[in-house]
CSV table of C-alpha atoms in Angstrom, one decimal:
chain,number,residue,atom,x,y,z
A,1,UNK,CA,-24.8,-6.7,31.2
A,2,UNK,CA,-25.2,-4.0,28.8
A,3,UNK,CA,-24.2,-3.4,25.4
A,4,UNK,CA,-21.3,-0.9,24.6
A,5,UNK,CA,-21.4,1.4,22.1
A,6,UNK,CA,-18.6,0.0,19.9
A,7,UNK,CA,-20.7,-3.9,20.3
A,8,UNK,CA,-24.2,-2.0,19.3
A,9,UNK,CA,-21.9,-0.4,16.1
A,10,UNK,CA,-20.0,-3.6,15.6
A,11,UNK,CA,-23.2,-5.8,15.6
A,12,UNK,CA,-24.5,-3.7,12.5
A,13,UNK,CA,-21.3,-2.7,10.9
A,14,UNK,CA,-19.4,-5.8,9.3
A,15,UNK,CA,-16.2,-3.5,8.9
A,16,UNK,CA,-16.0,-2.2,12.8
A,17,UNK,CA,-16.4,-6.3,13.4
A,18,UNK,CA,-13.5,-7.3,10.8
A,19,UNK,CA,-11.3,-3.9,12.8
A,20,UNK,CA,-12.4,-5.2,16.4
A,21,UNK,CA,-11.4,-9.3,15.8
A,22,UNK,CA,-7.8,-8.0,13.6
A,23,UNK,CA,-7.1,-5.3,16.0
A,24,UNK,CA,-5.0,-8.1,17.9
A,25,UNK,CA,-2.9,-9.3,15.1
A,26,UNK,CA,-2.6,-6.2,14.3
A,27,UNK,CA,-1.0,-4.7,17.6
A,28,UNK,CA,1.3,-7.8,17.1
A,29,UNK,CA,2.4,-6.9,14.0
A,30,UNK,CA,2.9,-3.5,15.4
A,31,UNK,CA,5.0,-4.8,18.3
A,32,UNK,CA,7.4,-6.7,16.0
A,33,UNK,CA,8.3,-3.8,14.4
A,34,UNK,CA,8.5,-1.5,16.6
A,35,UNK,CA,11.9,-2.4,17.1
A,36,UNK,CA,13.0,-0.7,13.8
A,37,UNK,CA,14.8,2.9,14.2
A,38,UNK,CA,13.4,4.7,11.3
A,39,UNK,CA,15.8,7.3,11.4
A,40,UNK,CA,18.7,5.1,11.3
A,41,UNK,CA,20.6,4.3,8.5
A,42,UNK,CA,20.9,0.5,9.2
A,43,UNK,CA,17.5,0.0,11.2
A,44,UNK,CA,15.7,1.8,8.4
A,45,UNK,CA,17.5,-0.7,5.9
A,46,UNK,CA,16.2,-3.7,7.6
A,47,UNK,CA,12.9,-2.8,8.5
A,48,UNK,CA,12.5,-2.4,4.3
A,49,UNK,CA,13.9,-5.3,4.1
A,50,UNK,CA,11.4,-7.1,6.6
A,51,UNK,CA,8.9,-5.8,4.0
A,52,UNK,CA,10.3,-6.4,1.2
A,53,UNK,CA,10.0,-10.6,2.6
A,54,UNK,CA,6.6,-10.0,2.2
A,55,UNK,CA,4.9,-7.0,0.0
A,56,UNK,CA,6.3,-8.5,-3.4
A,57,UNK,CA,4.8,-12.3,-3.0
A,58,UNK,CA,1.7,-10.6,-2.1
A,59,UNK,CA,1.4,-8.4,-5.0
A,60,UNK,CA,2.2,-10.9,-7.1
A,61,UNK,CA,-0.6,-13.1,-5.9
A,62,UNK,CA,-3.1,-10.4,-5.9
A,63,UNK,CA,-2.7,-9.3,-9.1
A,64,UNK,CA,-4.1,-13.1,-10.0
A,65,UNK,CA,-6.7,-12.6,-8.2
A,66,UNK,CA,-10.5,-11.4,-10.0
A,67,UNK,CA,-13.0,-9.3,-8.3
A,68,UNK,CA,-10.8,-6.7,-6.1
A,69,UNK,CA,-11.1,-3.1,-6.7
A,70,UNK,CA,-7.9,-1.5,-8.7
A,71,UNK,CA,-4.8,-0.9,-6.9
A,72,UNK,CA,-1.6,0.6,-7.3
A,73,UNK,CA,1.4,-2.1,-6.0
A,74,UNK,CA,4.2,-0.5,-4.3
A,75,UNK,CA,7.0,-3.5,-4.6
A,76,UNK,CA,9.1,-1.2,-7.5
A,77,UNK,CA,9.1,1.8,-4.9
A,78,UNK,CA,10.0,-0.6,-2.2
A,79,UNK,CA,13.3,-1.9,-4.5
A,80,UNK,CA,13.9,1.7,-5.5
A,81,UNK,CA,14.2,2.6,-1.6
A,82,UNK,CA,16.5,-0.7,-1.2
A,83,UNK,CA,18.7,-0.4,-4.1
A,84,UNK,CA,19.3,3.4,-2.7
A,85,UNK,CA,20.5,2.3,0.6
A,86,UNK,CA,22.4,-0.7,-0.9
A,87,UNK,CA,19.9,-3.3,-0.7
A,88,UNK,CA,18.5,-5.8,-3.0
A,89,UNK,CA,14.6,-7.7,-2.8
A,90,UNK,CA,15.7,-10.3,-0.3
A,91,UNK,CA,14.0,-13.8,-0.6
A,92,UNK,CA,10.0,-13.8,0.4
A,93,UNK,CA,9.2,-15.8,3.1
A,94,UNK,CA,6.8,-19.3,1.9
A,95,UNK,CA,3.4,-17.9,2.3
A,96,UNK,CA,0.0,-19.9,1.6
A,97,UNK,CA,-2.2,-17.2,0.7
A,98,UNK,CA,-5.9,-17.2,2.1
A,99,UNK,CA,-8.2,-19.3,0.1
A,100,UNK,CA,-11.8,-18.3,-0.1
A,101,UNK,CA,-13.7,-16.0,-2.1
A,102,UNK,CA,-12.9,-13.1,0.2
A,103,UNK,CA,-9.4,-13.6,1.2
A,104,UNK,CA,-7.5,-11.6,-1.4
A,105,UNK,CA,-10.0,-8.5,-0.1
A,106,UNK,CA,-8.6,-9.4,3.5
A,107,UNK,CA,-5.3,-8.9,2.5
A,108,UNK,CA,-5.5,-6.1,0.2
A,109,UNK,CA,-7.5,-4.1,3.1
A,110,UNK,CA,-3.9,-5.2,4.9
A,111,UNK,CA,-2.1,-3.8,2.6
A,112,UNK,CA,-4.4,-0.5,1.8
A,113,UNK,CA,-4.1,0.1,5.6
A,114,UNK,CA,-0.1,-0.1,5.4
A,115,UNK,CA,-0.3,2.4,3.0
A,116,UNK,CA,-2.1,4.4,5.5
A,117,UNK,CA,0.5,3.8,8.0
A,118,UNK,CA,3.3,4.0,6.0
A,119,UNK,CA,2.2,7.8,5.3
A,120,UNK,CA,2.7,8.4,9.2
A,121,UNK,CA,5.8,6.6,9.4
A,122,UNK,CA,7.5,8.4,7.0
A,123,UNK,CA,7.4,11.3,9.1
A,124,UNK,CA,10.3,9.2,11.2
A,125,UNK,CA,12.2,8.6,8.2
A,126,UNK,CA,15.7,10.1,8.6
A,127,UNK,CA,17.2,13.2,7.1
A,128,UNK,CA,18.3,11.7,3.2
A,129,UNK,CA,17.0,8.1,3.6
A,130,UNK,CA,15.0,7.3,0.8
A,131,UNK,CA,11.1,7.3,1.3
A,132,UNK,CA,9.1,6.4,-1.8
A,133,UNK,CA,7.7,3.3,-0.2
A,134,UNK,CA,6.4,5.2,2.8
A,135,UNK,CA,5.1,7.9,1.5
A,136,UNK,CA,3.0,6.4,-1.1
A,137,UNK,CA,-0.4,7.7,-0.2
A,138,UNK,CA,-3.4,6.8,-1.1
A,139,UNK,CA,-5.2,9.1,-4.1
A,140,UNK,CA,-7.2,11.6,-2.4
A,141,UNK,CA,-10.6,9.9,-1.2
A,142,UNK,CA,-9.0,6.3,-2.0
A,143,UNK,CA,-9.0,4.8,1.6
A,144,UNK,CA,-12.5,6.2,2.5
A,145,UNK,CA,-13.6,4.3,-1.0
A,146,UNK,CA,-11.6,1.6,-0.2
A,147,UNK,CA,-13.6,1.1,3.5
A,148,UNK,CA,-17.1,1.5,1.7
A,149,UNK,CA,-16.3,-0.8,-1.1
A,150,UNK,CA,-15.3,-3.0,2.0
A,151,UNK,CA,-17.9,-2.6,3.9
A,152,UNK,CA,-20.6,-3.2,1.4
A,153,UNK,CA,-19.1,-6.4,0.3
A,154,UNK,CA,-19.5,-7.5,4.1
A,155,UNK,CA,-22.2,-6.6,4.6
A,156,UNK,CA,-23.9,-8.4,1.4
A,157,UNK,CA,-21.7,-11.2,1.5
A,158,UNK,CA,-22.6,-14.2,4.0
A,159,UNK,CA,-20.7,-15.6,6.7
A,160,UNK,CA,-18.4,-17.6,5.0
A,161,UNK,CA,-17.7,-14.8,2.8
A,162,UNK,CA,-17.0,-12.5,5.9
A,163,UNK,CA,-14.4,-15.3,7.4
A,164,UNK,CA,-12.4,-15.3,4.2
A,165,UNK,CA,-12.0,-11.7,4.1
A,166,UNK,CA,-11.0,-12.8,8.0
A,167,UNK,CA,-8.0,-15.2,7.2
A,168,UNK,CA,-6.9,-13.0,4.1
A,169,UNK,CA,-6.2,-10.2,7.0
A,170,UNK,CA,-4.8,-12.6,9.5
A,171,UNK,CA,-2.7,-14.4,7.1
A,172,UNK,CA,-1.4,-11.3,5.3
A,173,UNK,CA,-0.9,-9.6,8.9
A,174,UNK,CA,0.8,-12.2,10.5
A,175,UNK,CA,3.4,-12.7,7.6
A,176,UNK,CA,4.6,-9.0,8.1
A,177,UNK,CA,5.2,-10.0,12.1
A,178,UNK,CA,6.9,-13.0,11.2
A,179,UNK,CA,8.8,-10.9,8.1
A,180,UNK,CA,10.2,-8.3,11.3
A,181,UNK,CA,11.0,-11.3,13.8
A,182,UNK,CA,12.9,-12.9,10.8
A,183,UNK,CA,16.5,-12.1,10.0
């Protein structure tokens, strides 16, 4: 049997490995939300609101955390969207955050990468529905930084390193599926 391309790259690049073992949870997480109508007043209101179970107990616990590169939180753009449409923060659902010296990298590259999304989604936004949250890009050349800060800490770090970063993606991902499942 021969080697693909991506399982050469993947074999010498800890970051294609983290993207090739997430890329499941990830399409889940996709899936669960791809019932949200972005351009609809009410859909558009609960998908933020799906978010909002889960971006604010995540900032909170990554700003405890040591050792992450700096990032700019988006839970007070997030409100701002909400309180627009009528919405307040609802409750955050009970999350037990990765533990690991790692796992708070996991899920900020979770996060980083929403940001990414979000960028894209707010394209479907609907004509006066509010958008902060979505459209919060990165600073120009962050994400690229981001992936080689990321990549280098793979890299050097050892395996059990490498599996925290793991579970801080998983367990950050799959709380944003269970966060659009949830009403």
């Amino acid at each position: 049997m021969s080697e693909t391309v991506n399982d050469i790259r993947a074999e010498h690049d800890p970051l294609t490995a983290l993207r090739q073992v997430s890329r499941t949870v990830h399409e889940r997480v996709d899936q669960a939300y791809s019932r949200f109508n972005l351009s609809d007043p009410t859909s558009y209101g609960a998908f933020l609101q799906a978010h909002a179970k889960v971006l604010p107990v995540v900032e909170q616990w990554l700003a405890t955390q040591h050792d992450l590169p700096a990032w700019r939180g988006r839970t007070d753009l997030l409100q701002r969207d909400l309180q627009t449409l009528g919405h307040s923060l609802p409750p955050a659902l009970d999350w037990h955050p990765p533990t690991g010296a790692g796992g708070a990298l996991g899920a900020l590259y979770v996060l980083e990468g929403s940001r990414l999304g979000g960028k894209m989604l707010s394209a479907q936004v609907g004509e006066g529905l509010p958008r902060e949250y979505l459209s919060a890009a990165h600073e120009k050349g962050g994400w690229p930084a981001f992936l080689q800060m990321l990549r280098e800490r793979l890299f050097t770090g050892d395996a059990t390193y490498r599996a925290a970063v793991m579970d801080g993606v998983t367990a950050t991902f799959d709380l944003f599926r269970k966060a659009a499942v949830t009403d």
